Tab-separated table of C-alpha atoms and ligand atoms in Angstrom:
chain	number	residue	atom	x	y	z
A	29	MET	CA	-19.867	45.759	-65.922
A	30	ARG	CA	-18.421	44.570	-62.828
A	31	TYR	CA	-14.596	45.163	-61.520
A	32	ALA	CA	-12.724	44.664	-58.379
A	33	PHE	CA	-9.216	45.433	-56.954
A	34	GLY	CA	-8.284	42.345	-54.864
A	35	THR	CA	-5.740	42.124	-51.828
A	36	ARG	CA	-2.922	39.618	-51.210
A	37	TYR	CA	-5.489	37.115	-50.119
A	38	ASP	CA	-7.661	37.204	-53.169
A	39	THR	CA	-8.007	35.255	-56.514
A	40	ALA	CA	-10.432	35.637	-59.487
A	41	GLU	CA	-12.700	33.157	-57.914
A	42	SER	CA	-12.723	34.582	-54.359
A	43	LEU	CA	-13.776	37.878	-55.988
A	44	GLY	CA	-16.578	36.300	-57.710
A	45	PHE	CA	-15.029	35.928	-61.333
A	46	PRO	CA	-14.694	32.362	-62.297
A	47	GLY	CA	-13.534	31.448	-65.665
A	48	ALA	CA	-11.338	34.332	-66.137
A	49	TYR	CA	-9.004	34.828	-69.162
A	50	ASP	CA	-5.361	34.215	-67.978
A	51	VAL	CA	-2.237	35.679	-69.709
A	52	ARG	CA	1.518	35.793	-69.123
A	53	GLN	CA	2.691	39.264	-68.376
A	54	MET	CA	5.936	40.320	-69.981
A	55	ARG	CA	6.689	43.800	-68.759
A	56	ALA	CA	6.274	45.056	-72.144
A	57	ASP	CA	3.324	46.905	-74.199
A	58	ASN	CA	1.617	43.944	-76.028
A	59	VAL	CA	-2.161	44.634	-76.084
A	60	ILE	CA	-4.370	41.403	-77.008
A	61	ILE	CA	-7.720	40.713	-77.598
A	62	ALA	CA	-9.019	38.020	-75.381
A	63	ASP	CA	-9.844	35.468	-78.093
A	64	GLY	CA	-7.705	32.553	-77.137
A	65	LYS	CA	-4.959	33.153	-79.640
A	66	TYR	CA	-2.120	34.872	-77.817
A	67	HIS	CA	-1.293	34.470	-74.211
A	68	GLU	CA	1.518	36.919	-73.477
A	69	ALA	CA	0.374	40.389	-72.815
A	70	ASP	CA	0.361	43.260	-70.540
A	71	ALA	CA	-3.055	44.739	-71.670
A	72	ILE	CA	-5.969	42.618	-72.618
A	73	VAL	CA	-9.305	43.912	-74.091
A	74	THR	CA	-12.688	42.197	-74.784
A	75	ASN	CA	-16.161	42.925	-75.753
A	76	GLN	CA	-17.289	39.465	-74.801
A	77	PRO	CA	-19.988	39.460	-71.845
A	78	GLY	CA	-19.167	37.255	-69.184
A	79	LEU	CA	-15.492	36.990	-69.742
A	80	PRO	CA	-13.453	38.347	-67.046
A	81	ILE	CA	-10.042	39.787	-67.875
A	82	PHE	CA	-7.405	40.578	-65.287
A	83	VAL	CA	-3.747	41.841	-64.483
A	84	LYS	CA	-1.610	40.923	-61.712
A	85	ALA	CA	0.527	43.367	-59.911
A	86	ALA	CA	2.684	44.045	-56.812
A	87	ASP	CA	3.707	47.671	-56.761
A	88	CYS	CA	3.109	48.298	-60.659
A	89	VAL	CA	-0.197	50.101	-61.532
A	90	PRO	CA	-3.172	48.235	-62.627
A	91	ILE	CA	-5.740	50.003	-64.764
A	92	LEU	CA	-9.239	48.950	-65.681
A	93	LEU	CA	-11.084	50.527	-68.564
A	94	TYR	CA	-14.860	50.565	-69.409
A	95	ASP	CA	-16.399	51.964	-72.389
A	96	PRO	CA	-20.548	51.940	-71.718
A	97	ILE	CA	-21.263	53.061	-75.165
A	98	ALA	CA	-18.948	50.938	-77.248
A	99	ASN	CA	-19.297	48.045	-74.487
A	100	CYS	CA	-15.887	47.046	-74.170
A	101	VAL	CA	-13.384	46.742	-71.205
A	102	ALA	CA	-9.796	46.558	-70.731
A	103	ALA	CA	-7.295	45.419	-68.144
A	104	ILE	CA	-3.637	46.931	-68.144
A	105	HIS	CA	-0.499	46.288	-66.183
A	106	SER	CA	1.832	49.200	-66.233
A	107	GLY	CA	5.032	49.146	-64.278
A	108	TRP	CA	7.642	51.623	-64.986
A	109	GLN	CA	8.378	49.820	-68.360
A	110	GLY	CA	4.945	49.882	-69.390
A	111	THR	CA	4.360	53.303	-68.277
A	112	ALA	CA	7.649	54.201	-70.328
A	113	LEU	CA	6.078	52.522	-73.493
A	114	ASN	CA	2.725	54.213	-72.544
A	115	ILE	CA	0.985	51.141	-72.799
A	116	VAL	CA	-2.284	53.178	-71.707
A	117	ALA	CA	-2.200	55.095	-74.773
A	118	LYS	CA	-1.653	51.774	-76.867
A	119	THR	CA	-4.604	50.141	-75.148
A	120	ILE	CA	-6.876	53.146	-75.777
A	121	ALA	CA	-5.938	53.156	-79.359
A	122	THR	CA	-6.710	49.287	-79.431
A	123	LEU	CA	-10.070	49.810	-77.959
A	124	SER	CA	-10.795	52.545	-80.703
A	125	GLU	CA	-9.516	50.682	-83.667
A	126	VAL	CA	-11.286	47.255	-82.636
A	127	TYR	CA	-14.525	48.411	-80.946
A	128	GLY	CA	-14.854	52.023	-82.116
A	129	SER	CA	-14.278	53.185	-78.524
A	130	MET	CA	-14.218	56.900	-77.672
A	131	PRO	CA	-11.836	58.211	-74.780
A	132	ASP	CA	-14.530	60.703	-73.925
A	133	ASN	CA	-16.869	57.881	-73.063
A	134	LEU	CA	-14.158	55.691	-71.032
A	135	GLN	CA	-14.289	55.159	-67.378
A	136	ALA	CA	-10.826	54.456	-65.970
A	137	PHE	CA	-10.248	52.949	-62.675
A	138	ILE	CA	-6.287	53.126	-61.482
A	139	GLY	CA	-5.867	50.665	-58.823
A	140	PRO	CA	-3.581	50.315	-55.730
A	141	ALA	CA	-0.099	50.623	-56.646
A	142	ILE	CA	3.239	51.830	-54.939
A	143	CYS	CA	2.996	55.685	-54.212
A	144	GLY	CA	5.450	58.313	-55.107
A	145	ASP	CA	6.840	58.543	-51.847
A	146	CYS	CA	7.869	54.912	-51.579
A	147	TYR	CA	9.133	54.746	-55.103
A	148	GLU	CA	12.822	55.789	-55.581
A	149	VAL	CA	14.295	55.002	-58.992
A	150	GLY	CA	17.086	55.798	-61.198
A	151	ASP	CA	17.472	58.828	-63.237
A	152	GLN	CA	16.944	56.924	-66.354
A	153	VAL	CA	13.416	55.595	-65.133
A	154	ILE	CA	12.214	59.111	-64.313
A	155	THR	CA	13.383	60.364	-67.721
A	156	ALA	CA	11.753	57.427	-69.475
A	157	VAL	CA	8.270	58.172	-67.848
A	158	THR	CA	8.341	61.759	-68.028
A	159	ASP	CA	9.239	61.666	-71.763
A	160	THR	CA	5.822	60.135	-72.424
A	161	LEU	CA	4.043	63.168	-70.790
A	162	ASN	CA	3.229	66.506	-72.463
A	163	ASP	CA	3.052	67.660	-68.724
A	164	LYS	CA	6.697	66.873	-67.742
A	165	VAL	CA	6.067	67.711	-63.843
A	166	ALA	CA	2.720	65.528	-63.408
A	167	ALA	CA	4.585	62.529	-62.074
A	168	ILE	CA	7.456	64.425	-60.146
A	169	VAL	CA	7.075	63.836	-56.360
A	170	PRO	CA	7.791	67.219	-54.532
A	171	GLY	CA	10.933	67.268	-52.342
A	172	LYS	CA	11.979	63.639	-53.585
A	173	PRO	CA	13.918	64.300	-56.963
A	174	LYS	CA	14.946	60.510	-57.281
A	175	ASN	CA	11.256	59.395	-56.902
A	176	ILE	CA	8.456	58.894	-59.464
A	177	ASP	CA	4.733	58.644	-58.919
A	178	LEU	CA	3.495	55.926	-61.413
A	179	LYS	CA	-0.017	56.472	-60.468
A	180	SER	CA	0.005	60.018	-61.413
A	181	ALA	CA	1.985	59.184	-64.530
A	182	VAL	CA	-0.619	56.838	-65.624
A	183	LYS	CA	-3.307	59.391	-64.724
A	184	GLN	CA	-1.687	62.069	-66.890
A	185	GLN	CA	-1.327	59.530	-69.730
A	186	LEU	CA	-5.046	58.929	-69.635
A	187	VAL	CA	-5.833	62.758	-69.360
A	188	GLU	CA	-3.476	63.316	-72.504
A	189	CYS	CA	-5.421	60.668	-74.380
A	190	GLY	CA	-8.751	62.366	-73.810
A	191	VAL	CA	-10.072	60.229	-71.004
A	192	LYS	CA	-12.095	62.546	-68.410
A	193	GLN	CA	-13.638	60.015	-66.053
A	194	ILE	CA	-10.639	58.784	-63.867
A	195	THR	CA	-10.860	57.121	-60.415
A	196	VAL	CA	-7.586	56.752	-58.497
A	197	HIS	CA	-7.413	54.117	-55.690
A	198	PRO	CA	-5.706	55.489	-52.606
A	199	ASP	CA	-3.873	52.584	-51.354
A	200	CYS	CA	-0.167	52.208	-51.692
A	201	THR	CA	0.947	48.743	-51.894
A	202	ARG	CA	4.315	49.104	-50.215
A	203	ALA	CA	2.912	50.882	-47.302
A	204	ASP	CA	0.443	48.125	-46.459
A	205	PRO	CA	1.948	44.660	-46.631
A	206	ASP	CA	-0.719	42.979	-44.485
A	207	LYS	CA	-3.149	43.941	-47.219
A	208	TYR	CA	-1.071	43.937	-50.503
A	209	TRP	CA	1.761	41.924	-52.167
A	210	SER	CA	4.703	44.383	-52.683
A	211	HIS	CA	7.822	43.597	-54.574
A	212	ARG	CA	9.707	46.463	-53.000
A	213	TYR	CA	8.627	45.485	-49.352
A	214	SER	CA	9.371	41.846	-50.128
A	215	VAL	CA	12.740	42.626	-51.389
A	216	ALA	CA	13.511	44.893	-48.502
A	217	ASN	CA	12.386	42.274	-46.066
A	218	GLY	CA	13.768	39.180	-47.336
A	219	ILE	CA	10.412	37.679	-48.072
A	220	GLU	CA	9.891	35.092	-50.786
A	221	ARG	CA	6.980	36.297	-52.700
A	222	GLY	CA	7.041	33.761	-55.492
A	223	GLY	CA	4.442	34.383	-58.095
A	224	ASN	CA	2.125	36.237	-55.723
A	225	ASN	CA	0.572	39.229	-56.816
A	226	ASN	CA	-2.463	41.437	-56.220
A	227	ILE	CA	-5.308	40.847	-58.862
A	228	SER	CA	-7.262	43.523	-60.721
A	229	ILE	CA	-10.385	42.265	-62.612
A	230	ILE	CA	-13.068	43.586	-64.886
A	231	CYS	CA	-15.930	41.718	-66.766
A	232	LEU	CA	-18.670	42.919	-69.113
B	26	ZN	ZN1	3.709	54.561	-50.213
């Protein structure tokens, strides 16, 4: 298994993953198998060796999953919408149903995303995200009641699914615009981002 979290300068090819499976992300909770039938999804799973799968994000949370026992991988795009829909749990359920994966065996890699300090949102977003968690305070940002920490929310969703091996990338996309595309930074500074995103990719 190989995986990489790209910066604003990277493509699948520049990271060494030619022939990657491309999808159109919908900010929803569609999970698909990378078999060529469907191309609209925010989570992709595969057990096909040599087929890279990826998601793109610019503040949203990318999550890569690997099960070395069931030999399968997943790439997930979880913005606040996907997090509120718990696309992480849905993807883990798909890995289990399709490949017999067990959460105990999963290795999870949470990628660069906007941090809690930088992510002020509406009350509805905070409620929608915390409603998915048994631990309601896991994604709350101390001293910032209008903010939500999406990386912590996703990590808690993984924990509540039974995943034990979780690595969280320390970088905040909003705080490092020279390295990453950031939706919030672009809007705040009148920068045309176009379709540019940071790529997160994994391959068996
Ligand atoms: Zn930040």
